[in-house]
Structures are given as C-alpha cells and as structure tokens.
Coordinates of C-alpha atoms in Angstrom, one line a residue:
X1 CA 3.4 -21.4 5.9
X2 CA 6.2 -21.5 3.0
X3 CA 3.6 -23.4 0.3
X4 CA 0.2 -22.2 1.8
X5 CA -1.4 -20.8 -1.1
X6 CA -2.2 -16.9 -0.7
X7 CA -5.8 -15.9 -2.1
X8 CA -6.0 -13.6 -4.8
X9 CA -5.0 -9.9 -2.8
X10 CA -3.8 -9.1 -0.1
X11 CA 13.4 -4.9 23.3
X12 CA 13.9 -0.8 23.8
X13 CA 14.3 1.6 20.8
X14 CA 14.6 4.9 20.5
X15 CA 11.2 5.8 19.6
X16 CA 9.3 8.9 18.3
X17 CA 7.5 11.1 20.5
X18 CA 4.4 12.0 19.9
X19 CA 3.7 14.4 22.7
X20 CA 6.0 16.5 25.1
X21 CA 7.0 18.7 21.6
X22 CA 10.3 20.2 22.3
X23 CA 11.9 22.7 20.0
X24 CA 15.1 21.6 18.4
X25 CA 17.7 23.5 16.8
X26 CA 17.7 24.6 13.1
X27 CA 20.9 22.9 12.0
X28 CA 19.9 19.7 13.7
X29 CA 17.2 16.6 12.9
X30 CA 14.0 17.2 16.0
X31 CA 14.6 14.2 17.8
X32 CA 12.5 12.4 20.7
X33 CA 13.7 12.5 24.2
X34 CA 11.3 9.2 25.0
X35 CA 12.1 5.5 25.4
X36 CA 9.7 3.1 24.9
X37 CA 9.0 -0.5 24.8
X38 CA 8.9 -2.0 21.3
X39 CA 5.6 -3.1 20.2
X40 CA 6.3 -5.3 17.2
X41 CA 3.6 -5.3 14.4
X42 CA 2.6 -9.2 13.4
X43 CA 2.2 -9.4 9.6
X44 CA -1.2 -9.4 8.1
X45 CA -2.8 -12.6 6.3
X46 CA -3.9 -12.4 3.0
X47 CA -7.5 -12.0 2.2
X48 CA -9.7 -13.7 -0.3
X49 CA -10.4 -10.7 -2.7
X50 CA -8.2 -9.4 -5.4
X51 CA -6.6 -6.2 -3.4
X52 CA -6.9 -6.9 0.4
X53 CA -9.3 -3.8 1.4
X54 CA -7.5 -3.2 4.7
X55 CA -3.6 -2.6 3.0
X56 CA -2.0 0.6 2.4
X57 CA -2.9 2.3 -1.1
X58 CA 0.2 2.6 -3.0
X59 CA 2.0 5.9 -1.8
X60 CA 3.0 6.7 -5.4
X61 CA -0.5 6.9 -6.6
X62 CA -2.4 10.5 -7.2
X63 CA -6.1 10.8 -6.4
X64 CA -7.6 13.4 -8.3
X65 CA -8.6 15.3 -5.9
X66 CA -5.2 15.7 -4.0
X67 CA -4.3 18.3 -6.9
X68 CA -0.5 17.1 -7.7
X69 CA 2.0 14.7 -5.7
X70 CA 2.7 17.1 -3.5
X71 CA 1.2 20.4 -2.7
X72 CA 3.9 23.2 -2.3
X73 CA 5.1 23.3 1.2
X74 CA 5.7 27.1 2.8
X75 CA 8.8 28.7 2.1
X76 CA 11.6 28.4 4.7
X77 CA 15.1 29.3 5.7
X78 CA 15.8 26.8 8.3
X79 CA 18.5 24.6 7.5
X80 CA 17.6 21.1 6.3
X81 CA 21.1 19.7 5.6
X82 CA 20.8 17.1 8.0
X83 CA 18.4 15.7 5.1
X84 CA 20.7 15.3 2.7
X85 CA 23.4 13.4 4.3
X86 CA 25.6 10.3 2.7
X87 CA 24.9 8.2 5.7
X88 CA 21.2 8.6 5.3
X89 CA 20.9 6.8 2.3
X90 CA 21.4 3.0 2.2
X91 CA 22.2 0.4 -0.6
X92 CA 19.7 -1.0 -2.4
X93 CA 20.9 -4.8 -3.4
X94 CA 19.8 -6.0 -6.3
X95 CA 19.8 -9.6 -5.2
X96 CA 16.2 -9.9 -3.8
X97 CA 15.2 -8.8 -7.7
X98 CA 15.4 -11.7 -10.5
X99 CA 17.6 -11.5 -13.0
X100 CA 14.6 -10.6 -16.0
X101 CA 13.7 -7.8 -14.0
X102 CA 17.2 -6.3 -13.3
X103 CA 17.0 -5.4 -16.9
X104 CA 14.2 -4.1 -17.5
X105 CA 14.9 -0.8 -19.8
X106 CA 14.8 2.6 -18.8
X107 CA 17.1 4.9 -20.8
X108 CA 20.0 6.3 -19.1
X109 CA 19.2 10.1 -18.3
X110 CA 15.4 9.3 -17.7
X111 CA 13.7 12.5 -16.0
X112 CA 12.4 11.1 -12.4
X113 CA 8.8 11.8 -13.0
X114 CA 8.9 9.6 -16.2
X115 CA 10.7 7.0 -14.0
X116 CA 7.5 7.1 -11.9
X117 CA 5.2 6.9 -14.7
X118 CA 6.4 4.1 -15.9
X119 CA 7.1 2.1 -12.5
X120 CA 10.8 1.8 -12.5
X121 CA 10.6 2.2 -9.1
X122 CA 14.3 1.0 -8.4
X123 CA 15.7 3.4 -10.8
X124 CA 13.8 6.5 -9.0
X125 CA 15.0 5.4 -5.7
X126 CA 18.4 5.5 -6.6
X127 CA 18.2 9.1 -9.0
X128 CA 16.3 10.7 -6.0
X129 CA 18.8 9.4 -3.3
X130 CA 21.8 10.9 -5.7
X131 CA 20.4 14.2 -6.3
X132 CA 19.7 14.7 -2.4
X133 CA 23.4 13.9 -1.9
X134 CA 24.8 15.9 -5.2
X135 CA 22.7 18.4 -6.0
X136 CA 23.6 21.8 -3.6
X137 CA 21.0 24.0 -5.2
X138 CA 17.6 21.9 -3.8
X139 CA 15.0 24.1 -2.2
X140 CA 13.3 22.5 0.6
X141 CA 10.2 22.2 -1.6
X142 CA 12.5 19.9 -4.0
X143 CA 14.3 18.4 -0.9
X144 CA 10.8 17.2 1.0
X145 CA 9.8 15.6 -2.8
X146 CA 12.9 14.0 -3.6
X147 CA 12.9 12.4 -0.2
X148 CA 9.0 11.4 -0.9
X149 CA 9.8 9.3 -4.0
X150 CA 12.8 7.8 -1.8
X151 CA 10.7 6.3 0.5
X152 CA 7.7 5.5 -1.8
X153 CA 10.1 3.7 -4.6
X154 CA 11.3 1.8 -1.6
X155 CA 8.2 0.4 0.1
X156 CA 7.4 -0.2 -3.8
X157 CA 10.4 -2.4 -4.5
X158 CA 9.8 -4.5 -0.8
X159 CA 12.3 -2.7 0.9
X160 CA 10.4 -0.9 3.5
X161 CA 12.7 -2.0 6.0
X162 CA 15.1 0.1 4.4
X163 CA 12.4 2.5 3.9
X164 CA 11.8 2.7 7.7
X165 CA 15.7 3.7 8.6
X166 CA 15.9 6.5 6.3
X167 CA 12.6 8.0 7.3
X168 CA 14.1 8.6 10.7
X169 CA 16.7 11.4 9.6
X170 CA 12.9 13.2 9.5
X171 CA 13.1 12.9 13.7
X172 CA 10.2 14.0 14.8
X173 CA 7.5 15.5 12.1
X174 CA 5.3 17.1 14.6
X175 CA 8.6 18.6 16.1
X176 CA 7.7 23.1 16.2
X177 CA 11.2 22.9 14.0
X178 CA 8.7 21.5 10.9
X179 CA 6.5 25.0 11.5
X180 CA 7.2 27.9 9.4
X181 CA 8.9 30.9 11.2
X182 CA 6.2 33.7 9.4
X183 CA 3.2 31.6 9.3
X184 CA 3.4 28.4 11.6
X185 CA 1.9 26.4 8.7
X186 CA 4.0 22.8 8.5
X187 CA 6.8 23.0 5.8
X188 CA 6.8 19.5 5.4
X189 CA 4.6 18.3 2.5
X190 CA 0.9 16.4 3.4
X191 CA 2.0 13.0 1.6
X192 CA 5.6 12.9 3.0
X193 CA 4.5 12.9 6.9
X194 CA 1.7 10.6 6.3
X195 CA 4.2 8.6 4.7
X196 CA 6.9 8.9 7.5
X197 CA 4.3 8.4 10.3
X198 CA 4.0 4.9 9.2
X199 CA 7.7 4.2 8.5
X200 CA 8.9 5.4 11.4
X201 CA 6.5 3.0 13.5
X202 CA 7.3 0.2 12.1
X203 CA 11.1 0.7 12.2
X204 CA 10.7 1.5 15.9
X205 CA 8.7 -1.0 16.5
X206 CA 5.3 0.9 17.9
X207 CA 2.4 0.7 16.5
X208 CA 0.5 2.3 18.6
X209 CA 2.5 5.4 18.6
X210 CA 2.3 4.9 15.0
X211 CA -2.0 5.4 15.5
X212 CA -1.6 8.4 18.0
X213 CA 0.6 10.4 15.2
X214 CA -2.4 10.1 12.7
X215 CA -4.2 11.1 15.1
X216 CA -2.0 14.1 15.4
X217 CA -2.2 14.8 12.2
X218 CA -6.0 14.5 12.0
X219 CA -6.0 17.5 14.5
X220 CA -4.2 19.1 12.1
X221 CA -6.9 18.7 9.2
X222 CA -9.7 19.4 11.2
X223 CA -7.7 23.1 11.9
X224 CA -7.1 23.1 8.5
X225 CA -11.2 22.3 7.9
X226 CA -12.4 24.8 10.5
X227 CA -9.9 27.7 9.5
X228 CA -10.4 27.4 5.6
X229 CA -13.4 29.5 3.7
X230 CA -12.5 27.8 0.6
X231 CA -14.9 25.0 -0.2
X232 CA -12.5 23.5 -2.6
X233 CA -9.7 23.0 0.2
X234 CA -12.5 21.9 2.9
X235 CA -12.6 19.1 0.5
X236 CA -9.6 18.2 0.4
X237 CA -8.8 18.3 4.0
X238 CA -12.1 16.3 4.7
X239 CA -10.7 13.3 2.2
X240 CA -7.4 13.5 3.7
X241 CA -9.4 13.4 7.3
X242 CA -11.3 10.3 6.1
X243 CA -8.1 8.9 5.0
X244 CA -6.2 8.9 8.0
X245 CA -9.6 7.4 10.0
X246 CA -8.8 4.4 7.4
X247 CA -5.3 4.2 8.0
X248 CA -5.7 4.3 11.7
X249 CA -7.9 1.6 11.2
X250 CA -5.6 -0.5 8.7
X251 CA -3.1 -0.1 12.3
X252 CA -5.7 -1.6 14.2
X253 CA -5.5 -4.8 11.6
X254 CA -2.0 -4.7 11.4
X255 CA -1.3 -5.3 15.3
X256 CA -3.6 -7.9 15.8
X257 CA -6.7 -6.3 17.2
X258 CA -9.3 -7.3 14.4
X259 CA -12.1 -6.7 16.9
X260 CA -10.7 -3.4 17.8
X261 CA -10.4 -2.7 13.7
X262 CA -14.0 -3.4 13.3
X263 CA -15.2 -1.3 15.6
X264 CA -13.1 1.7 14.4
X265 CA -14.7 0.8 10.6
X266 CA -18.3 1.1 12.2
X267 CA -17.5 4.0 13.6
X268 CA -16.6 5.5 10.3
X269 CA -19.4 3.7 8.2
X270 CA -22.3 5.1 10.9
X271 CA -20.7 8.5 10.9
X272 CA -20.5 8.5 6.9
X273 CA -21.1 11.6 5.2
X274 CA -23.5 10.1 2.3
X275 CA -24.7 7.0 0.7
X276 CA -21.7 6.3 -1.1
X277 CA -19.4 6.6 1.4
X278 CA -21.4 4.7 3.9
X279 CA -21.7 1.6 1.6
X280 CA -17.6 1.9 0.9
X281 CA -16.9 1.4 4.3
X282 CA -19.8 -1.0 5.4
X283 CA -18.0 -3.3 2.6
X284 CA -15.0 -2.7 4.5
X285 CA -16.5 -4.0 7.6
X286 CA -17.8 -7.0 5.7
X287 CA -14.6 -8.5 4.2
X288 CA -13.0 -7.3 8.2
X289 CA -16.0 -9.6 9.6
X290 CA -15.6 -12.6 6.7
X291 CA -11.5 -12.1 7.7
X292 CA -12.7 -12.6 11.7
X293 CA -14.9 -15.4 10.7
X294 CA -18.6 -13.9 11.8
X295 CA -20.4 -14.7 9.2
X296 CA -23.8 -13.3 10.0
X297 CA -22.3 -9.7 10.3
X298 CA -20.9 -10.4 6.9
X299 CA -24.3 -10.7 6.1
X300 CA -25.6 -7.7 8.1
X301 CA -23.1 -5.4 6.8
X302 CA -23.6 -6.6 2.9
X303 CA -27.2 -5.7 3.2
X304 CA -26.6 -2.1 4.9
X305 CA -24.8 -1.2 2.0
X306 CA -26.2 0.4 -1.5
X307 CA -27.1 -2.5 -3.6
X308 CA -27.3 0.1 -6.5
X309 CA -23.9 -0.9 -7.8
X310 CA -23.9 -0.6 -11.5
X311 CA -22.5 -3.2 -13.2
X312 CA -18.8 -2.4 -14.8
X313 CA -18.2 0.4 -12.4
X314 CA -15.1 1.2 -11.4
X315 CA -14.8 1.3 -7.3
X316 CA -11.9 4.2 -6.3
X317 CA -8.8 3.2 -4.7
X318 CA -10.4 2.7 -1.2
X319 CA -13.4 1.1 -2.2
X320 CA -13.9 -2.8 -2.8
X321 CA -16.5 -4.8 -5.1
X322 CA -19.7 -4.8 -2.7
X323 CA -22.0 -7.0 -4.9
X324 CA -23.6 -10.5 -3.1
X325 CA -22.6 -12.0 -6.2
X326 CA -19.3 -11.8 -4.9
X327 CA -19.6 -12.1 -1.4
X328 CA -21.4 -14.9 -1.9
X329 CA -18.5 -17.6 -3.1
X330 CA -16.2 -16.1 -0.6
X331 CA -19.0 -16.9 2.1
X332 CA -18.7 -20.5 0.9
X333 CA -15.1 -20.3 0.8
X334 CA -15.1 -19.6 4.0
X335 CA -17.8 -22.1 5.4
X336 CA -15.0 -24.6 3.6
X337 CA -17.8 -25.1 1.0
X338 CA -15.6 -25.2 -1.9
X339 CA -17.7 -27.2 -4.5
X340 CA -20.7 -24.2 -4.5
X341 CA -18.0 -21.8 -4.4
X342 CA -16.5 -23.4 -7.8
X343 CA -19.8 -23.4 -9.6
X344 CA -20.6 -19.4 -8.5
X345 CA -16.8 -18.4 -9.5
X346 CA -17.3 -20.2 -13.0
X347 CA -20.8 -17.7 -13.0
X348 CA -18.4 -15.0 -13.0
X349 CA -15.9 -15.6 -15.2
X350 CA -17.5 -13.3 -17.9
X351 CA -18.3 -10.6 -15.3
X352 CA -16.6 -7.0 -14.7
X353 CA -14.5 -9.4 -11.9
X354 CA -13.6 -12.2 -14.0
X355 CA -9.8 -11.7 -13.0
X356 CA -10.9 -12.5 -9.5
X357 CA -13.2 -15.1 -10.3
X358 CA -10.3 -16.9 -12.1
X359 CA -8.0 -16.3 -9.1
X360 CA -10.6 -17.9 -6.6
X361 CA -11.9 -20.5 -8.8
X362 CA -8.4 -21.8 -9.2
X363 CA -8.0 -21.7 -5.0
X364 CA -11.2 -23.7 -4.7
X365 CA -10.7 -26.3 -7.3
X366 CA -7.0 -27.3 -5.8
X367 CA -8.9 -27.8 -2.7
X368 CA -11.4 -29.5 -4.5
X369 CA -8.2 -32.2 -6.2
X370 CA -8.5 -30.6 -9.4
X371 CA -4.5 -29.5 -9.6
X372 CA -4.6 -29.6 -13.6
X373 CA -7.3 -26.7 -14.0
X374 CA -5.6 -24.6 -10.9
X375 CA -2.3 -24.9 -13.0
X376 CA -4.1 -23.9 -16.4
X377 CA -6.5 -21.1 -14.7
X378 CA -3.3 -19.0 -13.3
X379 CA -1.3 -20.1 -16.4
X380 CA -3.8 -18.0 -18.4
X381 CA -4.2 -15.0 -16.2
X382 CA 0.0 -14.7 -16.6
X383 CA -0.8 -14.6 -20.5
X384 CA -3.2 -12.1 -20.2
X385 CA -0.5 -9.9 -18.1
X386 CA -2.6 -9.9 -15.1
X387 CA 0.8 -10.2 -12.8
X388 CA 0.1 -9.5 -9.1
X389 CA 1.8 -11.0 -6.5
X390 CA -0.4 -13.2 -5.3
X391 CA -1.1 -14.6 -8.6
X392 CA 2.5 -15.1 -9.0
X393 CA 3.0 -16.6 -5.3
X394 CA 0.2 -19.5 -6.1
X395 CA 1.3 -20.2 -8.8
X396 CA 5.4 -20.6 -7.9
X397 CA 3.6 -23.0 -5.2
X398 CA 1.9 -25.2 -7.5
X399 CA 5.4 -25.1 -9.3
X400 CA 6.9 -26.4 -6.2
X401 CA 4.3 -29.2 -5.1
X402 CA 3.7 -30.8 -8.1
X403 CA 7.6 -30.2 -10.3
X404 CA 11.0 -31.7 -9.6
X405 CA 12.9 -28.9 -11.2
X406 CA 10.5 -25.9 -9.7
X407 CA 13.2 -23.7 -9.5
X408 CA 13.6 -23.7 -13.1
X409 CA 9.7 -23.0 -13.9
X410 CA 9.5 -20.8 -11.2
X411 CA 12.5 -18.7 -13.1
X412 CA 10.9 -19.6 -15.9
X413 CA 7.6 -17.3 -14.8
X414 CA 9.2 -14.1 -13.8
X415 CA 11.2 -14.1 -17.2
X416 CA 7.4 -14.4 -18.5
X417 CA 5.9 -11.3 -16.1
X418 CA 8.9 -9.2 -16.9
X419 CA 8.4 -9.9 -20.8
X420 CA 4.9 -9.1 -20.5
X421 CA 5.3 -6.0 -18.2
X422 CA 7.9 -4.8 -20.6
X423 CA 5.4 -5.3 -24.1
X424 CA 2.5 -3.9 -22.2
X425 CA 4.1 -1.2 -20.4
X426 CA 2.6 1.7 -22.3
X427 CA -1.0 0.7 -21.2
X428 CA -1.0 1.3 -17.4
X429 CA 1.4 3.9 -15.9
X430 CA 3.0 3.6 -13.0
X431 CA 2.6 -0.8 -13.2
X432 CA 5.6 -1.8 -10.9
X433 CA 8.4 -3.3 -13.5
X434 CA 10.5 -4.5 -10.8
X435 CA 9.5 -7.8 -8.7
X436 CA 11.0 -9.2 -5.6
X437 CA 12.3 -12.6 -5.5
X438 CA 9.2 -12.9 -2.9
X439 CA 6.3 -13.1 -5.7
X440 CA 8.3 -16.2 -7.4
X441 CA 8.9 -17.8 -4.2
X442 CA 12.9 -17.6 -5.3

C-alpha cells in the first residue's frame, strides 16, 4: 500500500544452469543450455524490528573473520575479456536520487577504496565500471574485484535490477571454465559468486535455481572444510557454510514459503554448533514465527534461547536483539494491543535500543490517534542522524496524510538526511550517502 506505514527495518527466460556443467570455450562467457519457466520472487514485507533479520547483509560490508574483501583468486590465463565489454555496463540515472544527494562531495580523483569507505556508492559504481572498460592492464584478480564493487555499489544505490543484468556476462559460475587449469581451485573470488548467485536469480526470475546454486556452492565449502588442515581456514569455510544455510533460508522468505523458511531456520538453530549460535538463530525463528503470526512459537523459541544477553552488547551482523523486553511490545503489536505496546516502548527509550523503541513507539501511538507525538518522535531521530529508510518512508507518509504541500516537506527531509550524512560522515564508514527517491516517497 503507497501510505501504509513501514515498521522500523526491514514467461520463459534464459536461465542459469545449475547442473548438466558443460565446458565452454576460453574466449567466451559459460553459458546455460536450459530453458526454464520464470518463477518470479514476491517482495518481502517489512518487519517490526529495526533491521529485518531475514534481509541480505550489505555485500560491501567485511566481517572480521573473512580476512579482506576478497581473498586472492588463483592465477589464470584464460581469457576474461568478455568481462570487460562496453555493452555490459549500463547507465546509472541519476533521477531516482534527490537533488541534495546528487551533490554530495567526493573529490574528483578519489581512490575507489576510499569511495567505499565513505559510502559514495554511486561514484564507485561508475569508477569501477570505467576502469573495466579503460584499463587494458587488469589482472583477473583486479577484474573479478572491480566487477564486485559494480554489482555491490549497485544493489546499494537500489538499482539491483541493473545489478542483475550485468551479473549475467558472469554466465554460469559453476561453469569448469571458472576452474583453474593447474589446480582446479575456482578463479572467481568467494564474495563475487555468492553475490552473482543471487543476481542472476532474480534477473531470471528463479528462485529456486537461485537456492540450488547455494547449495552448490555449500558443496564447495564443505570440500574446502574436509580437504583443509588449517584450523584457521576451517573456520572460515564453516562461517561461510553457515552463511549460505541463512541465505538459502532468506530465499525461502523471499518466495513466499514462510513455513518452508521456518523449518529451514530450525534446522540450522537444532544443528547449532554452540550456545551462541543456537540462540542467534532461534531469535531468527522467533521474529520468522511473530512475521507468520504464531505467537506461541514466538514464545517457545524466545525461551530456547540464552537469556544471558548482557545489556549494551553489540549483536554481529546476523544476529538480532533477543531480549523479552523487546519481544514483548512487538508481541502486543502484533495481538493489535497498541496501548501496552506504547507504555513498554516508552520503558525503553533510555535502553541500548532506544532507536528502536522510538521508531515503534511512534507506529503504535499513530494507531493509537496520537499523530502529533508520531510526527515529533521521528522528527527527532532525523536530528539525531539516525536516517534509515524506514525512518525516512514513515515519516514522508505522515508528510503526506496530514500536509497540503507534502512534496515540499518531503524535499524538505532528504535535504535534512543529506546535510546530516554529510556533517557526520566521518563517524561511521561506509554509511550510504546516496538515497533513492524511494526513502522520501518522491
């Protein structure tokens, strides 16, 4: 619905084959000889916490663990100038950005890796694109990167669309042209086929071959876990193992088939390695369960989890606030109890999650008639430079419900996000400095 409020985050095509490998020639993309039916992907609704738990980490972002932003790929001769191709590469418009943010600063000249740093996502997508056109002296370790911050900077600026084109000029990443002639390892770089897996099913259109080509490349880590005496890379295949078991999971969501999800999340928290993983993933299973409306799993899953959270920790990337003190208001939001779920949000606000209290508290009391307070709660987190788009969307729909002239203050509030992104922009690297004309409704 065009002014439902989002809660705080949240035919035939020619498709890739995922079995039947064929070898392709060296001087030529490995293409798919298979035609399948499209299987379109329905969009996902937003949740009620502050990052929806089941949707994609940002592809930019380095866990410690993964070493570097891309571990060096095995040296090869095969000829990878079907990569670097004019007609790969596809304009980027500028109109779904608002004018405050199409000037956000970034010197001319700026090395690529700074751009990255400091979020100017659009700026990287364009420099990488230009030196895999210009640049005749890439090595394919350079080529694979370049073509990794492409598509990254591109799902970062909302133009995965886009995103999904290019990353078919890959053809078909499990394709025996991708092995290395001495060693058979993969040349292609970890990040850049996890990346291209999902791309390329959603610009085909199937999901489900999208799930069977993690699943592919799980068979790949567990070689890569059974082969290696190193307990340093065990780890790392192992994280990347349980990361693709999320991300076939976040599919799973994605198409539809919540009930499916959940039982693939089970799965994972009952097989967990150790107590903090296990109570990770059984929060993952909660919020999937509050999302699904079974509220007495919620329940059954909070409690199966460590309740041994320390307050002020910092979750990682993949894992959500678990605390009852929090499941508990979205429990009531979700029973349509919105006047308990104001007083326990108002309990948080001077808690480790008062950004997310704020957020929800304002949801619940414009249910609750109270448009004045909604208007003044987000108002305040946008001072405080606490931008994210579904901050930004609310608000641009209390702009347009209750304004004549919401265009205006709708403008009005990405000029404000873009001053504050640019005056804070030193304090959190890689923030995003470009916004669509989606977070401000424009």
């Amino acid at each position: 619905m065009d002014n439902g409020l989002a809660f705080a985050n949240q035919g035939h095509s020619r498709n890739i084959s995922y079995s039947n490998r064929t070898p392709s020639s060296t001087s030529q993309a490995p293409t798919s000889t298979t035609e399948a039916a499209a299987v379109p992907i329905p969009p996902t609704p937003s949740s009620t916490t502050t990052a929806n738990p089941l949707s994609p980490t940002n592809p930019l972002a380095v866990r410690p663990s993964s070493r570097s932003l891309l571990l060096p790929s095995t040296a090869t001769t095969k000829d990878l100038s079907f990569l670097l191709q004019p007609s790969n590469f596809h304009k980027i418009s500028q109109t779904d950005i608002p004018p405050p943010f199409r000037s956000t600063p970034a010197a001319p000249g700026t090395p690529l890796p700074v751009l990255h740093r400091e979020g100017h996502y659009y700026r990287a997508a364009l420099l990488a694109a230009s030196s895999l056109i210009t640049d005749s002296n890439l090595s394919p370790k350079q080529t694979f990167e370049l073509l990794y911050v492409r598509l990254a900077s591109l799902t970062l600026i909302n133009q995965t669309p886009l995103a999904g084109k290019e990353s078919l000029a890959l053809g078909d990443i499990h394709s025996p042209f991708y092995l290395s002639d001495d060693t058979g390892e993969c040349i292609l770089p970890w990040e850049l086929r996890v990346l291209a897996v999902r791309l390329q099913a959603l610009e085909v259109g199937d999901a489900k071959g999208g799930a069977q080509g993690y699943y592919d490349l799980a068979v790949y880590a567990r070689m890569r876990i059974r082969d290696s005496s190193d307990a340093e890379v065990k780890g790392l295949w192992k994280e990347r193992l349980r990361d693709l078991g999320i991300r076939v999971g976040n599919t799973l969501v994605e198409m539809g088939d919540l009930e499916a999800g959940k039982r693939h999340f089970e799965s994972l928290a009952n097989a967990a390695a150790n107590a903090e993983e296990k109570k990770g993933l059984s929060s993952w299973v909660a919020m999937l369960c509050l999302r699904m409306g079974d509220l007495e799993a919620v329940r059954a899953w909070t409690s199966s989890g460590d309740d041994d959270h320390k307050a002020g920790e910092t979750a990682t990337e993949f894992l959500p606030p678990t605390k009852n003190d929090i499941l508990n208001p979205l429990l009531a939001m979700t029973s349509g109890n919105y006047e308990n779920a104001v007083s326990e949000w108002r309990a948080l606000l001077n808690s480790p999650h008062a950004v997310l209290a704020k957020q929800n508290l304002a949801v619940c009391l414009l249910y609750t008639g109270h448009l004045p307070e909604t208007t003044h709660l987000l108002s305040q987190l946008i001072a405080s430079n606490h931008a994210f788009h579904a901050l930004t969307f609310n608000l641009a729909t209390l702009y347009e419900l209750s304004m004549d002239k919401s265009w205006e203050r709708k403008m009005q509030l990405a000029e404000r996000v873009a001053e504050g992104l640019r005056r804070d922009r030193d304090e959190v690297e890689g923030r995003r400095m470009e916004r669509g004309n989606v977070d401000f409704k424009l």
